[in-house]
PDB file of C-alpha atoms and ligand atoms in Angstrom:
ATOM      1  CA  UNK A1028      50.501  24.251 -33.944  1.00 73.00           C
ATOM      2  CA  UNK A1029      49.280  20.926 -32.831  1.00 90.00           C
ATOM      3  CA  UNK A1030      48.430  20.565 -29.151  1.00 96.00           C
ATOM      4  CA  UNK A1031      50.486  18.595 -26.607  1.00 97.00           C
ATOM      5  CA  UNK A1032      48.839  15.381 -25.597  1.00 98.00           C
ATOM      6  CA  UNK A1033      48.382  14.559 -21.865  1.00 98.00           C
ATOM      7  CA  UNK A1034      46.883  11.702 -19.992  1.00 98.00           C
ATOM      8  CA  UNK A1035      44.948  12.214 -16.749  1.00 98.00           C
ATOM      9  CA  UNK A1036      45.317   9.698 -13.991  1.00 98.00           C
ATOM     10  CA  UNK A1037      42.429   9.812 -11.429  1.00 98.00           C
ATOM     11  CA  UNK A1038      40.782   7.480  -8.924  1.00 97.00           C
ATOM     12  CA  UNK A1039      37.658   9.499  -7.861  1.00 96.00           C
ATOM     13  CA  UNK A1040      35.089  12.035  -8.695  1.00 97.00           C
ATOM     14  CA  UNK A1041      37.400  13.719 -11.193  1.00 98.00           C
ATOM     15  CA  UNK A1042      36.338  17.356 -10.655  1.00 98.00           C
ATOM     16  CA  UNK A1043      39.898  18.446 -11.408  1.00 98.00           C
ATOM     17  CA  UNK A1044      39.936  16.207 -14.550  1.00 98.00           C
ATOM     18  CA  UNK A1045      36.777  17.957 -15.673  1.00 98.00           C
ATOM     19  CA  UNK A1046      38.362  21.436 -15.109  1.00 98.00           C
ATOM     20  CA  UNK A1047      41.524  20.324 -16.938  1.00 98.00           C
ATOM     21  CA  UNK A1048      39.409  18.969 -19.937  1.00 98.00           C
ATOM     22  CA  UNK A1049      37.205  22.110 -20.075  1.00 98.00           C
ATOM     23  CA  UNK A1050      40.346  24.274 -20.188  1.00 98.00           C
ATOM     24  CA  UNK A1051      41.959  22.128 -22.835  1.00 98.00           C
ATOM     25  CA  UNK A1052      39.594  23.608 -25.587  1.00 98.00           C
ATOM     26  CA  UNK A1053      41.345  26.921 -25.366  1.00 97.00           C
ATOM     27  CA  UNK A1054      44.808  25.799 -24.297  1.00 97.00           C
ATOM     28  CA  UNK A1055      48.008  24.360 -25.695  1.00 96.00           C
ATOM     29  CA  UNK A1056      47.280  20.703 -24.533  1.00 98.00           C
ATOM     30  CA  UNK A1057      44.718  18.144 -25.327  1.00 98.00           C
ATOM     31  CA  UNK A1058      43.442  15.353 -23.064  1.00 98.00           C
ATOM     32  CA  UNK A1059      44.055  12.186 -25.031  1.00 98.00           C
ATOM     33  CA  UNK A1060      43.340   9.635 -22.358  1.00 98.00           C
ATOM     34  CA  UNK A1061      41.879   9.103 -18.904  1.00 98.00           C
ATOM     35  CA  UNK A1062      43.377   6.325 -16.857  1.00 98.00           C
ATOM     36  CA  UNK A1063      41.674   5.142 -13.631  1.00 98.00           C
ATOM     37  CA  UNK A1064      42.440   2.413 -11.164  1.00 98.00           C
ATOM     38  CA  UNK A1065      38.704   2.048 -10.329  1.00 97.00           C
ATOM     39  CA  UNK A1066      36.187   0.882 -12.673  1.00 96.00           C
ATOM     40  CA  UNK A1067      33.313   2.865 -11.066  1.00 97.00           C
ATOM     41  CA  UNK A1068      35.255   6.118 -10.616  1.00 98.00           C
ATOM     42  CA  UNK A1069      33.262   9.208 -11.261  1.00 98.00           C
ATOM     43  CA  UNK A1070      36.061  10.522 -13.474  1.00 98.00           C
ATOM     44  CA  UNK A1071      35.121   7.929 -16.206  1.00 98.00           C
ATOM     45  CA  UNK A1072      31.858   9.763 -16.867  1.00 97.00           C
ATOM     46  CA  UNK A1073      33.813  12.566 -18.395  1.00 98.00           C
ATOM     47  CA  UNK A1074      35.235  10.118 -20.910  1.00 97.00           C
ATOM     48  CA  UNK A1075      31.792   9.766 -22.272  1.00 96.00           C
ATOM     49  CA  UNK A1076      30.679  13.314 -21.849  1.00 97.00           C
ATOM     50  CA  UNK A1077      33.754  14.757 -23.665  1.00 98.00           C
ATOM     51  CA  UNK A1078      34.420  11.735 -25.951  1.00 98.00           C
ATOM     52  CA  UNK A1079      37.877  11.016 -24.587  1.00 98.00           C
ATOM     53  CA  UNK A1080      39.282   7.462 -24.473  1.00 98.00           C
ATOM     54  CA  UNK A1081      39.453   5.959 -21.038  1.00 98.00           C
ATOM     55  CA  UNK A1082      41.237   2.938 -19.536  1.00 97.00           C
ATOM     56  CA  UNK A1083      40.857   1.179 -16.274  1.00 98.00           C
ATOM     57  CA  UNK A1084      44.220  -0.271 -15.203  1.00 97.00           C
ATOM     58  CA  UNK A1085      44.873  -3.151 -12.815  1.00 96.00           C
ATOM     59  CA  UNK A1086      47.596  -3.227 -10.235  1.00 96.00           C
ATOM     60  CA  UNK A1087      49.657  -5.898 -11.964  1.00 93.00           C
ATOM     61  CA  UNK A1088      49.904  -4.051 -15.232  1.00 93.00           C
ATOM     62  CA  UNK A1089      50.597  -0.819 -13.445  1.00 95.00           C
ATOM     63  CA  UNK A1090      53.438  -2.065 -11.264  1.00 94.00           C
ATOM     64  CA  UNK A1091      55.036  -5.018 -13.018  1.00 87.00           C
ATOM     65  CA  UNK A1092      54.853  -4.129 -16.686  1.00 76.00           C
ATOM     66  CA  UNK A1093      56.108  -1.528 -19.004  1.00 85.00           C
ATOM     67  CA  UNK A1094      53.257  -2.171 -21.479  1.00 90.00           C
ATOM     68  CA  UNK A1095      51.874   1.061 -20.238  1.00 94.00           C
ATOM     69  CA  UNK A1096      54.916   3.176 -21.342  1.00 95.00           C
ATOM     70  CA  UNK A1097      54.591   1.795 -24.967  1.00 94.00           C
ATOM     71  CA  UNK A1098      50.940   2.374 -24.954  1.00 95.00           C
ATOM     72  CA  UNK A1099      51.410   6.003 -23.810  1.00 97.00           C
ATOM     73  CA  UNK A1100      54.270   6.601 -26.163  1.00 96.00           C
ATOM     74  CA  UNK A1101      52.381   5.166 -29.091  1.00 97.00           C
ATOM     75  CA  UNK A1102      49.585   7.672 -28.506  1.00 98.00           C
ATOM     76  CA  UNK A1103      52.302  10.354 -28.360  1.00 97.00           C
ATOM     77  CA  UNK A1104      51.266  11.405 -24.817  1.00 98.00           C
ATOM     78  CA  UNK A1105      53.887  13.723 -23.487  1.00 97.00           C
ATOM     79  CA  UNK A1106      52.723  14.554 -19.883  1.00 98.00           C
ATOM     80  CA  UNK A1107      50.972  12.586 -17.153  1.00 98.00           C
ATOM     81  CA  UNK A1108      48.661  14.569 -14.947  1.00 98.00           C
ATOM     82  CA  UNK A1109      47.686  13.111 -11.646  1.00 98.00           C
ATOM     83  CA  UNK A1110      44.373  14.449 -10.376  1.00 98.00           C
ATOM     84  CA  UNK A1111      43.462  12.453  -7.256  1.00 96.00           C
ATOM     85  CA  UNK A1112      45.150   9.319  -8.311  1.00 96.00           C
ATOM     86  CA  UNK A1113      45.698   7.121  -5.271  1.00 93.00           C
ATOM     87  CA  UNK A1114      48.468   4.670  -6.388  1.00 94.00           C
ATOM     88  CA  UNK A1115      51.979   5.628  -5.982  1.00 93.00           C
ATOM     89  CA  UNK A1116      53.755   6.038  -9.399  1.00 95.00           C
ATOM     90  CA  UNK A1117      56.314   3.359 -10.107  1.00 95.00           C
ATOM     91  CA  UNK A1118      59.864   4.250 -10.938  1.00 94.00           C
ATOM     92  CA  UNK A1119      59.768   2.909 -14.505  1.00 95.00           C
ATOM     93  CA  UNK A1120      57.048   5.489 -15.342  1.00 96.00           C
ATOM     94  CA  UNK A1121      58.932   8.268 -13.632  1.00 96.00           C
ATOM     95  CA  UNK A1122      62.129   7.414 -15.646  1.00 95.00           C
ATOM     96  CA  UNK A1123      60.053   7.239 -18.894  1.00 95.00           C
ATOM     97  CA  UNK A1124      58.484  10.706 -18.205  1.00 96.00           C
ATOM     98  CA  UNK A1125      61.110  12.577 -16.363  1.00 95.00           C
ATOM     99  CA  UNK A1126      59.806  15.907 -15.067  1.00 96.00           C
ATOM    100  CA  UNK A1127      56.680  15.207 -16.995  1.00 97.00           C
ATOM    101  CA  UNK A1128      54.394  13.927 -14.257  1.00 98.00           C
ATOM    102  CA  UNK A1129      52.463  16.528 -12.427  1.00 98.00           C
ATOM    103  CA  UNK A1130      50.393  16.135  -9.156  1.00 97.00           C
ATOM    104  CA  UNK A1131      48.104  18.321  -7.169  1.00 97.00           C
ATOM    105  CA  UNK A1132      47.945  18.053  -3.388  1.00 97.00           C
ATOM    106  CA  UNK A1133      45.312  19.898  -1.274  1.00 98.00           C
ATOM    107  CA  UNK A1134      47.725  21.304   1.375  1.00 98.00           C
ATOM    108  CA  UNK A1135      50.846  23.322   1.611  1.00 98.00           C
ATOM    109  CA  UNK A1136      53.544  20.794   1.125  1.00 97.00           C
ATOM    110  CA  UNK A1137      55.875  19.670   2.738  1.00 96.00           C
ATOM    111  CA  UNK A1138      53.282  19.843   5.505  1.00 96.00           C
ATOM    112  CA  UNK A1139      50.494  17.363   5.447  1.00 97.00           C
ATOM    113  CA  UNK A1140      51.919  15.260   2.724  1.00 95.00           C
ATOM    114  CA  UNK A1141      53.169  11.647   2.383  1.00 90.00           C
ATOM    115  CA  UNK A1142      51.587   8.361   3.173  1.00 86.00           C
ATOM    116  CA  UNK A1143      48.006   8.385   4.389  1.00 90.00           C
ATOM    117  CA  UNK A1144      47.654  12.037   3.651  1.00 94.00           C
ATOM    118  CA  UNK A1145      45.024  12.023   0.987  1.00 92.00           C
ATOM    119  CA  UNK A1146      41.281  13.080   0.739  1.00 92.00           C
ATOM    120  CA  UNK A1147      39.605  14.179   3.966  1.00 95.00           C
ATOM    121  CA  UNK A1148      42.650  12.932   6.042  1.00 97.00           C
ATOM    122  CA  UNK A1149      44.508  16.019   4.887  1.00 97.00           C
ATOM    123  CA  UNK A1150      41.901  18.589   5.885  1.00 98.00           C
ATOM    124  CA  UNK A1151      41.127  16.796   9.113  1.00 98.00           C
ATOM    125  CA  UNK A1152      44.866  16.903  10.066  1.00 98.00           C
ATOM    126  CA  UNK A1153      45.010  20.566   9.237  1.00 98.00           C
ATOM    127  CA  UNK A1154      41.819  21.247  11.321  1.00 97.00           C
ATOM    128  CA  UNK A1155      43.146  19.223  14.266  1.00 97.00           C
ATOM    129  CA  UNK A1156      46.453  21.095  14.259  1.00 97.00           C
ATOM    130  CA  UNK A1157      44.492  24.416  14.425  1.00 97.00           C
ATOM    131  CA  UNK A1158      46.470  25.715  11.431  1.00 98.00           C
ATOM    132  CA  UNK A1159      45.597  29.278  10.431  1.00 98.00           C
ATOM    133  CA  UNK A1160      46.208  28.662   6.796  1.00 98.00           C
ATOM    134  CA  UNK A1161      46.195  25.786   4.248  1.00 98.00           C
ATOM    135  CA  UNK A1162      46.215  25.693   0.526  1.00 98.00           C
ATOM    136  CA  UNK A1163      47.228  23.684  -2.492  1.00 98.00           C
ATOM    137  CA  UNK A1164      50.492  22.550  -4.056  1.00 98.00           C
ATOM    138  CA  UNK A1165      51.177  21.550  -7.621  1.00 98.00           C
ATOM    139  CA  UNK A1166      54.435  19.652  -7.999  1.00 98.00           C
ATOM    140  CA  UNK A1167      56.512  17.335 -10.086  1.00 98.00           C
ATOM    141  CA  UNK A1168      56.382  13.672  -9.235  1.00 97.00           C
ATOM    142  CA  UNK A1169      59.567  11.853  -8.257  1.00 92.00           C
ATOM    143  CA  UNK A1170      60.185   8.656  -6.432  1.00 88.00           C
ATOM    144  CA  UNK A1171      59.520  10.153  -3.056  1.00 84.00           C
ATOM    145  CA  UNK A1172      55.855  10.545  -2.334  1.00 81.00           C
ATOM    146  CA  UNK A1173      54.714  14.201  -2.407  1.00 83.00           C
ATOM    147  CA  UNK A1174      58.293  15.375  -2.538  1.00 86.00           C
ATOM    148  CA  UNK A1175      58.891  16.397  -6.069  1.00 94.00           C
ATOM    149  CA  UNK A1176      59.814  20.060  -7.084  1.00 97.00           C
ATOM    150  CA  UNK A1177      57.008  22.461  -6.193  1.00 98.00           C
ATOM    151  CA  UNK A1178      55.752  24.359  -9.207  1.00 98.00           C
ATOM    152  CA  UNK A1179      53.024  26.387  -7.554  1.00 98.00           C
ATOM    153  CA  UNK A1180      51.298  26.942  -4.193  1.00 98.00           C
ATOM    154  CA  UNK A1181      48.454  29.173  -3.114  1.00 98.00           C
ATOM    155  CA  UNK A1182      47.040  29.684   0.374  1.00 98.00           C
ATOM    156  CA  UNK A1183      43.631  30.064   2.018  1.00 98.00           C
ATOM    157  CA  UNK A1184      42.952  31.334   5.426  1.00 97.00           C
ATOM    158  CA  UNK A1185      41.571  28.879   7.846  1.00 97.00           C
ATOM    159  CA  UNK A1186      38.910  30.585  10.062  1.00 96.00           C
ATOM    160  CA  UNK A1187      38.001  29.575  13.540  1.00 94.00           C
ATOM    161  CA  UNK A1188      34.453  28.682  12.165  1.00 96.00           C
ATOM    162  CA  UNK A1189      35.887  26.435   9.368  1.00 97.00           C
ATOM    163  CA  UNK A1190      35.265  22.726   9.400  1.00 97.00           C
ATOM    164  CA  UNK A1191      37.438  20.161   7.639  1.00 98.00           C
ATOM    165  CA  UNK A1192      34.674  19.838   5.059  1.00 97.00           C
ATOM    166  CA  UNK A1193      34.602  23.499   4.149  1.00 96.00           C
ATOM    167  CA  UNK A1194      38.319  23.750   4.194  1.00 98.00           C
ATOM    168  CA  UNK A1195      38.227  21.061   1.580  1.00 98.00           C
ATOM    169  CA  UNK A1196      35.702  22.701  -0.578  1.00 97.00           C
ATOM    170  CA  UNK A1197      37.480  26.109  -0.462  1.00 97.00           C
ATOM    171  CA  UNK A1198      40.716  24.450  -1.558  1.00 98.00           C
ATOM    172  CA  UNK A1199      39.002  22.348  -4.264  1.00 98.00           C
ATOM    173  CA  UNK A1200      37.593  25.383  -5.931  1.00 98.00           C
ATOM    174  CA  UNK A1201      41.102  26.902  -6.082  1.00 98.00           C
ATOM    175  CA  UNK A1202      42.413  23.647  -7.497  1.00 98.00           C
ATOM    176  CA  UNK A1203      39.899  23.948 -10.349  1.00 98.00           C
ATOM    177  CA  UNK A1204      41.123  27.547 -11.122  1.00 98.00           C
ATOM    178  CA  UNK A1205      44.864  26.944 -10.906  1.00 98.00           C
ATOM    179  CA  UNK A1206      45.666  23.391 -11.982  1.00 98.00           C
ATOM    180  CA  UNK A1207      44.642  23.768 -15.675  1.00 98.00           C
ATOM    181  CA  UNK A1208      46.532  27.083 -15.958  1.00 98.00           C
ATOM    182  CA  UNK A1209      49.672  25.702 -14.347  1.00 98.00           C
ATOM    183  CA  UNK A1210      49.588  22.623 -16.650  1.00 98.00           C
ATOM    184  CA  UNK A1211      49.341  25.040 -19.652  1.00 98.00           C
ATOM    185  CA  UNK A1212      52.197  27.198 -18.353  1.00 97.00           C
ATOM    186  CA  UNK A1213      54.451  24.246 -17.585  1.00 98.00           C
ATOM    187  CA  UNK A1214      53.846  22.732 -21.014  1.00 97.00           C
ATOM    188  CA  UNK A1215      54.556  26.115 -22.706  1.00 96.00           C
ATOM    189  CA  UNK A1216      57.759  26.510 -20.727  1.00 95.00           C
ATOM    190  CA  UNK A1217      58.975  23.025 -21.511  1.00 93.00           C
ATOM    191  CA  UNK A1218      57.687  22.445 -25.006  1.00 81.00           C
ATOM    192  CA  UNK A1219      61.077  23.385 -26.618  1.00 69.00           C
ATOM    193  CA  UNK A1220      62.747  20.703 -24.540  1.00 57.00           C
ATOM    194  CA  UNK A1221      60.731  17.779 -25.853  1.00 54.00           C
ATOM    195  CA  UNK A1222      61.264  16.064 -29.182  1.00 44.00           C
TER     196      UNK A1222
HETATM  197  C1  GRF B 789      41.850  16.789  -4.899  1.00 90.42           C
HETATM  198  O1  GRF B 789      41.632  17.429  -3.699  1.00 90.42           O
HETATM  199  C2  GRF B 789      43.354  16.658  -5.196  1.00 90.42           C
HETATM  200  O2  GRF B 789      44.095  17.745  -4.608  1.00 90.42           O
HETATM  201  C3  GRF B 789      43.714  15.520  -4.451  1.00 90.42           C
HETATM  202  O3  GRF B 789      42.613  14.654  -4.738  1.00 90.42           O
HETATM  203  C4  GRF B 789      41.459  15.379  -4.937  1.00 90.42           C
HETATM  204  C5  GRF B 789      40.788  14.867  -6.148  1.00 90.42           C
HETATM  205  O4  GRF B 789      39.497  15.478  -6.310  1.00 90.42           O
HETATM  206  N1  GRF B 789      44.994  14.867  -4.973  1.00 90.42           N
HETATM  207  P1  GRF B 789      38.691  15.313  -7.629  1.00 90.42           P
HETATM  208  O5  GRF B 789      38.600  13.829  -7.931  1.00 90.42           O
HETATM  209  O6  GRF B 789      39.456  15.981  -8.774  1.00 90.42           O
HETATM  210  O7  GRF B 789      37.390  15.925  -7.439  1.00 90.42           O
END
């Protein structure tokens, strides 16, 4: 059976992207394209390393054009996977890929989500609030930032000795373990629905 094509959208280091690519070799999906909004993003190194096409997109094309939809559809890409992508996804893209855009957030949504809650801000806020636990959330993307249907969550304990930095690294390790598996599972469960 042929593999389902996905595109990864990422703005930064791309450690999740790497985990997703590595898992793809034994999974039901294939990473067809990496899209970044930053031309120096670390994630683009994985395009070379794994011989995957990459594209750097500018704001105008992303928000004011539907060229991107045609491009993605032409490549037969079925799912969009956000892995540390910092631009909000425009409605036209959500409508073109309904329930087929996934995101990962390094906290237990609905807490510590929404505007400004990205990167170290999330872990600093969890630390400042003296939370006893944090975790990660994998969810569908809809028009409301960080508010789409939750597909998966898992928790870590926040110890009195933890710093925002090591809260972040504990969660990131779990992201690498779970995100590829949840993507695979979601695609398996929904593959009959797609033409
Ligand atoms: C991850 O913590 C993810 O949850 C968040 O952005 C970070 C991306 O890290 N959305 P990386 O670029 O995959 O290393």
